Amino acid sequence: MGYTLIEKIIKKNAGLEDIAPGQIVTVNVDRVMIHDIFIPFVADKFQEMGFKKLWDPDKVVLIYDHLVPTSAVEDVRHFQIGDAFVEKYGLTHVHRRDGICHQLMTEAGYAKPGDIVFGTDSHTTTYGCVGCFSSGIGYTEMASILGTGEMWVRVPETIKIVINGKLPANVTSKDIILRIIGDLRADGATYKALEITGSTVDEMSVASRMTISNMAVEAGAKCCLFRPDEKTCRYSEVSLEETAWLYGDDDADYERIINYKAEGFVPVCACPSQVDNIHPVSDVEGTRIDQVFIGSCTNGRLEDLAVAARILEGKKVACKCIITPASRKIYIEAIEAGYMDILAKAGCIITQPGCGLCCGRAGGILTDGEKVVATNNRNFLGRMGTSKVGIYLASPATAATSALTATISVPK
Amino acid sequence: MNQFTGKVWVLGDDIDTDIIIPTDYLALPTVEDMKQYGFSPLRPDLASRIQEGDIIVAGKNFGCGSSREQAPEIIKALKVGCVIAKSYARIFFRNSINNGLLLIENSEIQDVVKEGDMLTVNPGEYLELNGKKYSISTLPDNLMDIINAGGLVKAMQKRNGVI
């Protein structure tokens, strides 16, 4: 009997001879990520637990993103506490204004294929795009890892999702993950690992895979893994040989195998106010909207901005259209590629890389009765303003197309 | 943990962490400052009406969404006796254990309980409502170890010889 990808990663990390779902294993953590919202709580718990030093300062990454730039006076406290923690415990990997944590973790090479990484954010599942086992935890558990370098995990069952064929021109990886969440439901993968394979996935960029692993947690998944290939190795700056062991065996014990034909996908959106309330965009076409948001750790990458620029080139948006690149690197690349010029001339509002808009904390806040088409990952009640805002989650193509008429529209 | 009886508040499926505590209030200095906003997007008056020892009964996937540990902390700060749901989201489940909030998984009680009912909980054994008993399971040993230590902070304090 073979092993699934997640089983191989945990087995190798813990030096086990054999492994099976349900087993409780203590793993050695390769890297952790803490962001600005939770650093005060992590610092508190760490000291309360009686630790005097970090298990390995090189393995700790602190990223300011949710509160950058600050929008309330009390936000500053998070940076002050974070900076004091950096000083006291000798952290070297600190990003104070470079972009969204989940983009930076793979972009800056902190999360590599085969690694085990935990972060104080649910969308830590993102790093599965390079074949890294990464998952979100709370700040108390983070504090205990900072002191011990260890963490217990329950070996998850694996659901394998196979997607073969060629996607229609107006369909992106966002439509794929939304459809998967709609089919699995919001709790369909709770405690479980997803492993995504097939010719459609092989054709995808790492950035597109990232959108899928980012949102896997919306189906409850503990992690969402892709087998590293040449594209992954180039992106993560590792060799193919180093990653050769990172694949799920054909005879592994998968809990379920779900097959999709790429040709069967259509542009979809998650309608208010559950992420698994998935409908074809055509079902809600013509719905008046007040705002469009293209960005976030889900869809703020260069290819997403390229799609928006292609659709909006030489045209004007008919409602507020806010663009948030996922990192400074992407921001600069988008400027150099001419996308920002096109988007600015189309009337878009371009913001700094950060989380403010997606988590409803700063920028683009909406009120009762307003509707938004957004490319981020959550449409929960109150997420982007009051609890009576209607959030439709969709692909950058759907979002940009909808911005042209201020109505929900199917991309061409 | 001893048997206790509490008044029931009924919530639905997929009660997410943005409902339990919206992001807006996460930068308040303490959980005590935040707790008045608990569940406010869904039930603005709930936090002020919950009394010590009350019980939240919900459907599936309770606590889905973000990793914010303030979610179980707020439920604990509101002095809720326990949460009974059909299922829990992964991170919320871990966070609750680490903060000593009792979670019970049960799929029958939701169909018979009404808001305001008095429900008796016998941890690890059964729930009792209107004279009828509903069986519940215990947690795995490694999790009980954390709860028995009084949460993860206390477990680490013991490890580090602080207590």
XYZ file of C-alpha atoms in Angstrom:
575
model
C 0.000 0.000 0.000
C 1.369 3.412 -0.987
C 1.008 6.799 0.670
C -0.779 10.031 -0.144
C 1.294 13.195 -0.486
C 0.474 14.510 2.993
C 1.247 11.108 4.531
C 4.690 11.140 2.865
C 5.487 14.625 4.167
C 4.491 13.862 7.772
C 6.149 10.429 7.677
C 9.476 11.844 6.467
C 9.383 14.786 8.872
C 8.733 12.619 11.928
C 11.065 9.798 10.774
C 8.319 7.180 10.923
C 8.397 3.744 9.256
C 4.697 3.776 8.538
C 1.789 6.165 8.852
C -2.007 6.072 8.674
C -4.863 8.599 8.849
C -6.093 9.257 12.365
C -2.653 8.770 13.923
C -1.449 11.603 16.186
C 2.120 12.576 15.258
C 4.470 15.192 16.695
C 6.190 17.007 13.827
C 9.264 19.233 13.677
C 8.141 22.558 12.302
C 10.202 23.940 9.394
C 8.839 27.498 9.476
C 6.157 29.587 11.132
C 4.398 32.791 10.092
C 2.841 35.332 12.440
C 0.988 38.417 11.190
C 0.384 41.805 12.752
C -3.137 41.156 14.050
C -1.988 38.303 16.279
C 1.585 39.207 17.259
C 0.506 40.913 20.538
C -1.364 37.774 21.586
C 1.482 35.449 20.534
C 3.991 37.592 22.458
C 1.771 37.527 25.566
C 1.245 33.775 25.523
C 4.930 33.082 24.773
C 6.005 35.002 27.850
C 3.171 33.642 29.980
C 4.276 30.097 29.099
C 7.666 30.872 30.600
C 9.845 30.596 27.489
C 13.055 32.606 27.496
C 14.087 32.197 23.853
C 12.797 31.125 20.456
C 13.544 27.563 19.399
C 15.101 28.921 16.205
C 14.785 32.618 15.240
C 15.672 31.766 11.623
C 12.474 29.730 11.313
C 10.151 32.513 12.413
C 8.658 35.010 9.948
C 6.762 38.108 11.112
C 4.689 39.932 8.518
C 2.745 43.172 8.919
C -0.113 43.176 6.402
C -3.600 43.356 7.935
C -2.978 46.791 9.436
C -0.644 48.275 6.796
C -0.896 51.190 6.550
C -2.672 51.810 9.833
C -6.266 53.005 9.760
C -6.812 53.507 13.485
C -4.573 54.801 16.249
C -4.754 51.534 18.191
C -3.269 49.653 15.192
C 0.115 51.188 15.991
C 0.248 49.173 19.200
C 0.533 45.972 17.139
C 3.647 47.269 15.377
C 5.172 48.485 18.633
C 4.671 45.114 20.301
C 5.874 43.327 17.151
C 9.013 45.450 16.919
C 9.787 44.897 20.603
C 9.397 41.128 20.106
C 11.757 41.251 17.104
C 14.323 43.139 19.151
C 14.091 40.964 22.250
C 14.177 37.550 20.544
C 16.355 38.275 17.501
C 13.964 37.715 14.609
C 15.566 38.338 11.220
C 12.712 37.586 8.808
C 10.487 40.618 9.283
C 8.357 42.273 6.593
C 6.820 45.573 7.609
C 5.455 46.787 4.271
C 6.110 44.199 1.550
C 2.718 42.633 1.004
C 0.302 39.962 2.144
C 1.740 37.177 4.307
C 0.509 34.292 2.157
C 2.035 35.753 -0.973
C 5.357 36.507 0.723
C 5.795 33.087 2.326
C 6.349 31.301 -0.985
C 7.498 34.362 -2.979
C 10.373 35.050 -0.558
C 11.164 31.334 -0.270
C 10.147 30.757 3.353
C 7.821 27.857 2.515
C 9.365 25.255 0.222
C 8.210 21.936 -1.258
C 8.031 19.196 1.403
C 8.208 21.621 4.343
C 5.815 21.733 7.298
C 4.713 25.288 8.016
C 2.158 26.774 10.415
C 0.768 30.293 10.444
C -1.599 32.312 12.601
C -4.069 32.639 9.737
C -6.549 30.218 8.229
C -5.360 30.850 4.669
C -1.953 29.393 5.547
C -3.151 26.458 3.405
C -1.907 28.576 0.470
C 1.639 27.144 0.503
C 0.298 23.746 -0.593
C 0.634 25.241 -4.084
C 4.326 24.286 -3.952
C 3.759 20.949 -2.177
C 4.289 22.287 1.338
C 2.117 21.040 4.222
C 0.904 24.299 5.702
C -2.027 25.009 7.951
C -3.474 27.692 10.176
C -3.361 27.608 13.964
C -4.239 29.929 16.837
C -1.851 32.141 18.760
C -1.597 29.903 21.827
C -0.367 26.998 19.703
C 1.935 29.382 17.849
C 3.474 30.433 21.159
C 4.120 26.802 22.072
C 5.802 26.148 18.687
C 7.979 29.240 19.136
C 9.282 27.692 22.329
C 9.479 24.031 21.330
C 9.666 23.797 17.524
C 7.122 21.000 17.747
C 3.442 20.548 17.059
C 1.009 17.644 17.232
C -1.015 16.855 14.150
C -3.630 14.288 13.367
C -2.704 12.596 10.086
C -5.604 13.598 7.828
C -7.540 11.493 5.383
C -6.944 12.631 1.804
C -9.518 13.544 -0.820
C -7.933 13.400 -4.279
C -9.317 15.724 -6.908
C -8.393 14.962 -10.505
C -9.019 17.594 -13.183
C -8.260 16.696 -16.786
C -8.696 18.563 -20.054
C -8.667 22.125 -21.338
C -10.503 24.903 -19.503
C -12.899 27.183 -21.423
C -11.293 30.581 -22.202
C -13.365 32.489 -19.629
C -12.710 30.074 -16.766
C -9.850 30.482 -14.263
C -8.591 28.507 -11.285
C -10.873 30.668 -9.097
C -13.914 29.182 -10.818
C -12.470 25.702 -10.223
C -11.973 26.128 -6.485
C -15.360 27.821 -6.045
C -17.017 24.899 -7.827
C -15.082 22.398 -5.679
C -16.178 24.227 -2.502
C -19.760 24.240 -3.777
C -19.590 20.487 -4.395
C -17.781 19.575 -1.153
C -19.701 22.215 0.875
C -18.152 24.458 3.528
C -17.406 21.526 5.842
C -16.873 18.794 3.237
C -13.120 18.567 3.746
C -12.964 19.405 7.471
C -9.853 17.858 9.105
C -8.886 16.440 5.682
C -6.151 16.997 3.103
C -6.923 17.782 -0.519
C -4.538 16.597 -3.226
C -5.133 18.143 -6.630
C -3.827 16.522 -9.819
C -4.567 16.081 -13.511
C -3.545 17.535 -16.852
C -5.446 20.809 -16.244
C -3.462 21.389 -13.067
C -0.195 20.462 -14.814
C -0.879 23.235 -17.328
C -1.563 25.810 -14.606
C 0.899 28.393 -13.331
C 1.989 28.206 -9.680
C -0.014 31.426 -9.185
C -3.217 29.745 -10.365
C -2.590 26.758 -8.095
C -2.094 29.223 -5.242
C -5.663 30.482 -5.675
C -6.915 26.925 -5.202
C -4.784 26.053 -2.153
C -5.634 29.455 -0.631
C -9.363 28.783 -0.700
C -9.270 25.073 0.192
C -9.821 26.053 3.827
C -13.262 27.339 2.808
C -14.223 23.675 2.410
C -12.701 23.070 5.850
C -9.489 21.480 4.535
C -6.428 21.203 6.746
C -4.186 21.559 3.696
C -4.320 21.412 -0.101
C -1.333 19.958 -1.882
C -0.028 20.033 -5.432
C 2.813 17.812 -6.633
C 5.838 20.018 -7.374
C 6.884 20.148 -11.030
C 9.389 22.148 -13.084
C 7.359 25.341 -12.644
C 7.283 24.850 -8.881
C 11.006 24.214 -8.740
C 11.760 27.356 -10.723
C 9.470 29.411 -8.483
C 10.752 27.925 -5.207
C 14.367 27.743 -6.388
C 14.823 24.066 -5.607
C 15.919 21.203 -7.846
C 13.608 18.606 -9.379
C 15.653 15.876 -7.650
C 14.967 17.381 -4.231
C 11.240 17.217 -4.828
C 11.113 13.868 -6.626
C 9.606 12.137 -3.572
C 6.676 14.539 -3.362
C 3.778 12.787 -5.054
C 0.815 10.673 -3.986
C 1.142 6.978 -4.815
C -1.421 5.489 -7.185
C -2.155 2.734 -4.695
C -2.439 5.108 -1.711
C -5.554 4.910 0.422
C -7.554 7.964 -0.655
C -10.785 8.570 1.200
C -12.429 9.712 -2.023
C -11.354 10.444 -5.574
C -13.363 13.123 -7.363
C -12.954 13.548 -11.127
C -13.687 16.714 -13.083
C -13.540 17.429 -16.802
C -12.050 20.874 -17.392
C -14.414 21.481 -20.314
C -17.380 21.257 -17.897
C -16.392 24.307 -15.837
C -18.161 27.665 -16.267
C -17.571 31.032 -14.583
C -19.209 30.822 -11.137
C -19.554 32.991 -8.067
C -20.180 32.454 -4.359
C -23.375 34.369 -3.654
C -24.102 36.065 -0.299
C -23.293 35.047 2.349
C -21.741 31.592 2.319
C -18.635 30.557 0.412
C -20.374 27.357 -0.680
C -23.411 29.163 -2.122
C -22.103 28.657 -5.662
C -24.050 29.605 -8.792
C -23.072 30.110 -12.439
C -22.386 33.809 -13.006
C -25.061 33.671 -15.728
C -27.709 32.993 -13.023
C -27.088 36.373 -11.379
C -26.123 38.293 -14.501
C -27.475 41.853 -14.521
C -27.464 42.267 -10.724
C -26.551 45.906 -9.947
C -23.307 46.309 -8.012
C -21.697 49.238 -6.201
C -18.096 48.100 -6.134
C -15.577 45.657 -7.563
C -12.518 44.388 -5.735
C -9.646 42.684 -7.563
C -6.811 41.612 -5.309
C -5.973 39.812 -2.028
C -3.892 36.709 -1.343
C -6.453 34.778 -3.399
C -6.293 36.764 -6.629
C -3.843 39.639 -6.403
C -1.066 38.164 -8.511
C 0.434 39.372 -11.763
C -1.677 37.071 -13.935
C -4.829 38.348 -12.199
C -3.892 41.973 -12.841
C -3.053 41.023 -16.444
C -6.578 39.634 -16.916
C -8.098 42.801 -15.452
C -5.899 44.997 -17.664
C -6.804 43.023 -20.788
C -10.540 43.450 -20.091
C -10.371 47.111 -19.025
C -7.839 48.370 -21.593
C -9.080 51.521 -23.295
C -12.384 51.441 -21.381
C -13.832 53.085 -18.262
C -15.180 51.332 -15.182
C -18.785 52.134 -14.253
C -18.383 51.713 -10.480
C -15.592 51.840 -7.920
C -13.059 49.205 -8.927
C -10.351 48.672 -6.325
C -7.133 46.878 -7.251
C -4.868 45.424 -4.542
C -1.715 43.624 -5.663
C -0.686 40.824 -3.292
C 2.877 42.058 -2.827
C 5.234 44.889 -3.635
C 7.076 42.620 -6.083
C 3.843 42.043 -7.982
C 3.011 45.754 -7.793
C 6.323 46.631 -9.439
C 6.009 43.883 -12.055
C 2.506 45.124 -12.897
C 3.835 48.654 -13.332
C 6.644 47.414 -15.570
C 4.224 45.326 -17.641
C 2.004 48.383 -18.158
C -1.012 46.902 -16.337
C -1.175 49.612 -13.681
C -1.150 52.305 -16.363
C -4.105 50.628 -18.105
C -5.999 50.112 -14.842
C -5.424 53.681 -13.631
C -6.568 55.105 -16.965
C -9.668 52.881 -16.806
C -10.545 54.635 -13.541
C -9.516 51.967 -11.042
C -8.443 52.766 -7.495
C -5.071 51.117 -6.928
C -4.112 50.420 -3.310
C -1.005 49.278 -1.477
C -0.534 45.505 -1.041
C -2.321 44.436 2.148
C -5.322 42.777 3.746
C -7.405 45.790 4.830
C -10.103 45.563 2.203
C -10.551 41.790 2.219
C -11.036 41.596 5.969
C -13.229 44.689 6.020
C -10.883 46.705 8.167
C -9.752 49.500 5.896
C -10.538 50.785 2.426
C -13.655 50.033 0.420
C -16.004 49.522 3.388
C -19.624 49.114 2.213
C -23.005 49.653 3.850
C -26.490 48.116 4.026
C -27.914 47.092 0.667
C -24.702 47.587 -1.288
C -23.276 44.796 -3.415
C -19.719 43.979 -4.409
C -18.076 41.536 -6.791
C -14.821 40.566 -5.111
C -11.957 38.203 -5.889
C -10.995 37.498 -2.291
C -11.899 34.392 -0.330
C -14.742 35.130 2.083
C -18.237 36.543 1.715
C -19.309 36.104 5.328
C -21.816 38.479 6.939
C -20.085 41.732 7.793
C -16.823 40.809 6.122
C -16.494 43.948 3.959
C -18.700 46.391 5.852
C -22.083 45.975 7.518
C -23.843 42.638 7.799
C -26.251 43.703 5.035
C -23.611 43.990 2.305
C -23.963 41.403 -0.485
C -20.556 39.942 -1.402
C -20.233 37.903 -4.605
C -16.901 36.080 -4.806
C -15.684 35.548 -8.356
C -12.666 35.383 -10.655
C -10.703 38.475 -11.738
C -12.197 38.018 -15.226
C -15.755 38.107 -13.891
C -14.921 40.997 -11.564
C -13.303 43.156 -14.266
C -16.074 42.419 -16.760
C -18.691 43.352 -14.156
C -16.894 46.641 -13.405
C -17.508 47.803 -16.995
C -21.272 48.009 -16.544
C -21.663 48.002 -12.740
C -23.698 44.826 -13.145
C -22.660 41.242 -12.631
C -21.529 40.011 -16.051
C -20.171 36.803 -17.550
C -16.622 37.244 -18.909
C -16.021 36.552 -22.595
C -15.614 18.145 34.905
C -18.897 18.002 36.791
C -22.451 17.870 35.535
C -24.079 21.234 34.904
C -27.382 22.620 33.629
C -27.774 25.721 31.472
C -30.212 27.693 29.365
C -29.949 27.035 25.623
C -29.322 29.540 22.816
C -29.897 28.039 19.371
C -27.776 29.002 16.342
C -27.680 27.505 12.838
C -25.108 25.853 10.562
C -21.753 27.374 9.524
C -21.525 29.927 12.356
C -18.275 31.529 11.191
C -15.614 33.365 13.141
C -16.563 36.721 11.576
C -19.975 36.242 13.226
C -18.488 35.162 16.546
C -16.223 38.233 16.562
C -15.978 40.587 13.531
C -12.475 41.623 12.392
C -13.285 45.236 13.286
C -13.056 44.478 17.001
C -9.958 42.269 16.951
C -7.633 45.204 17.591
C -9.366 46.054 20.884
C -6.849 45.524 23.670
C -8.477 42.605 25.480
C -11.041 39.885 24.997
C -13.065 41.520 27.806
C -13.332 44.652 25.608
C -14.377 42.559 22.618
C -16.917 40.240 24.190
C -19.886 42.651 24.000
C -19.617 42.367 20.183
C -19.773 38.564 20.153
C -22.193 37.236 17.511
C -23.185 40.831 16.671
C -23.505 40.449 12.851
C -26.106 37.709 13.398
C -27.672 38.509 16.790
C -26.644 41.973 18.058
C -28.305 41.456 21.461
C -27.030 37.956 22.133
C -23.813 38.842 23.959
C -25.688 41.027 26.446
C -28.329 38.366 27.097
C -26.072 35.333 27.594
C -25.641 34.468 31.246
C -23.049 32.410 33.043
C -23.477 28.704 32.365
C -25.727 29.118 29.321
C -25.258 26.647 26.496
C -24.928 27.334 22.761
C -26.449 24.671 20.515
C -25.564 24.957 16.831
C -25.529 22.971 13.601
C -22.625 21.807 11.494
C -19.219 23.447 10.916
C -19.334 25.730 13.965
C -16.368 28.133 14.060
C -15.518 27.953 10.377
C -13.467 30.774 8.893
C -10.426 32.468 10.282
C -7.857 31.296 12.820
C -8.775 34.046 15.315
C -8.447 32.550 18.740
C -10.581 35.352 20.113
C -13.560 33.310 18.842
C -13.386 30.602 21.528
C -11.961 33.130 24.004
C -15.032 35.331 23.620
C -17.392 32.418 24.121
C -15.394 31.569 27.227
C -15.414 35.227 28.371
C -19.212 35.269 28.007
C -19.067 32.385 30.510
C -20.861 29.962 28.205
C -20.822 26.511 29.821
C -20.201 24.640 26.591
C -20.983 24.592 22.879
C -22.869 21.642 21.397
C -22.684 21.435 17.617
C -23.067 18.815 14.890
C -19.452 19.454 13.875
C -16.648 22.006 14.295
C -14.162 23.640 11.955
C -10.605 22.421 12.463
C -8.781 25.498 13.768
C -11.652 26.536 16.032
C -11.660 23.053 17.529
C -7.922 23.212 18.342
C -8.209 26.755 19.692
C -11.088 25.787 21.970
C -9.196 22.860 23.475
C -6.144 25.070 24.020
C -8.281 27.610 25.860
C -10.219 25.086 27.879
C -13.601 25.708 26.203
C -15.658 22.530 26.306
C -16.967 21.463 22.874
C -19.422 18.614 22.490
C -20.265 16.958 19.201
C -23.832 15.737 18.908
C -26.220 15.563 15.950
C -29.528 14.753 17.658
C -30.140 17.509 20.161
C -30.501 20.259 17.506
C -33.735 18.749 16.199
C -35.486 18.661 19.581
C -34.094 21.577 21.579
C -35.747 25.008 21.632
C -34.183 28.298 22.610
C -34.678 28.859 26.305
C -34.843 25.129 27.192
C -32.823 23.959 30.182
C -30.254 21.325 29.174
C -28.102 19.190 31.449
C -24.579 18.225 30.373
C -22.647 15.328 31.824
C -19.256 15.755 30.102
C -18.000 12.634 28.346
C -21.266 10.795 29.049
C -24.597 12.279 28.041
C -26.865 15.279 27.515
C -30.270 15.358 29.205
C -33.264 17.311 27.889
C -36.844 16.953 29.134
C -36.010 13.683 30.856
C -34.414 12.092 27.778
C -30.710 11.254 27.545
C -28.501 11.661 24.472
C -25.092 9.966 24.490
C -21.895 11.909 23.716
C -18.306 10.764 23.219
C -15.072 11.675 24.989
C -12.048 13.408 23.436
C -8.780 11.640 22.446
C -6.197 11.240 25.241
C -3.725 13.834 23.956
C -6.438 16.494 23.957
C -7.714 15.479 27.376
C -4.124 15.902 28.629
C -4.187 19.551 27.519
C -7.627 20.136 29.036
C -6.623 18.382 32.271
C -3.534 20.580 32.484
C -5.909 23.564 32.292
C -5.144 24.499 28.671
C -1.995 24.729 26.562
C -0.526 27.718 28.432
C -0.584 25.796 31.720
C 0.788 22.674 30.020
C 3.761 24.722 28.746
C 4.195 26.431 32.115
C 4.550 22.999 33.699
C 7.064 22.010 31.017
C 9.095 25.165 31.662
C 8.907 24.816 35.439
C 7.041 28.119 35.853
C 4.291 26.470 37.894
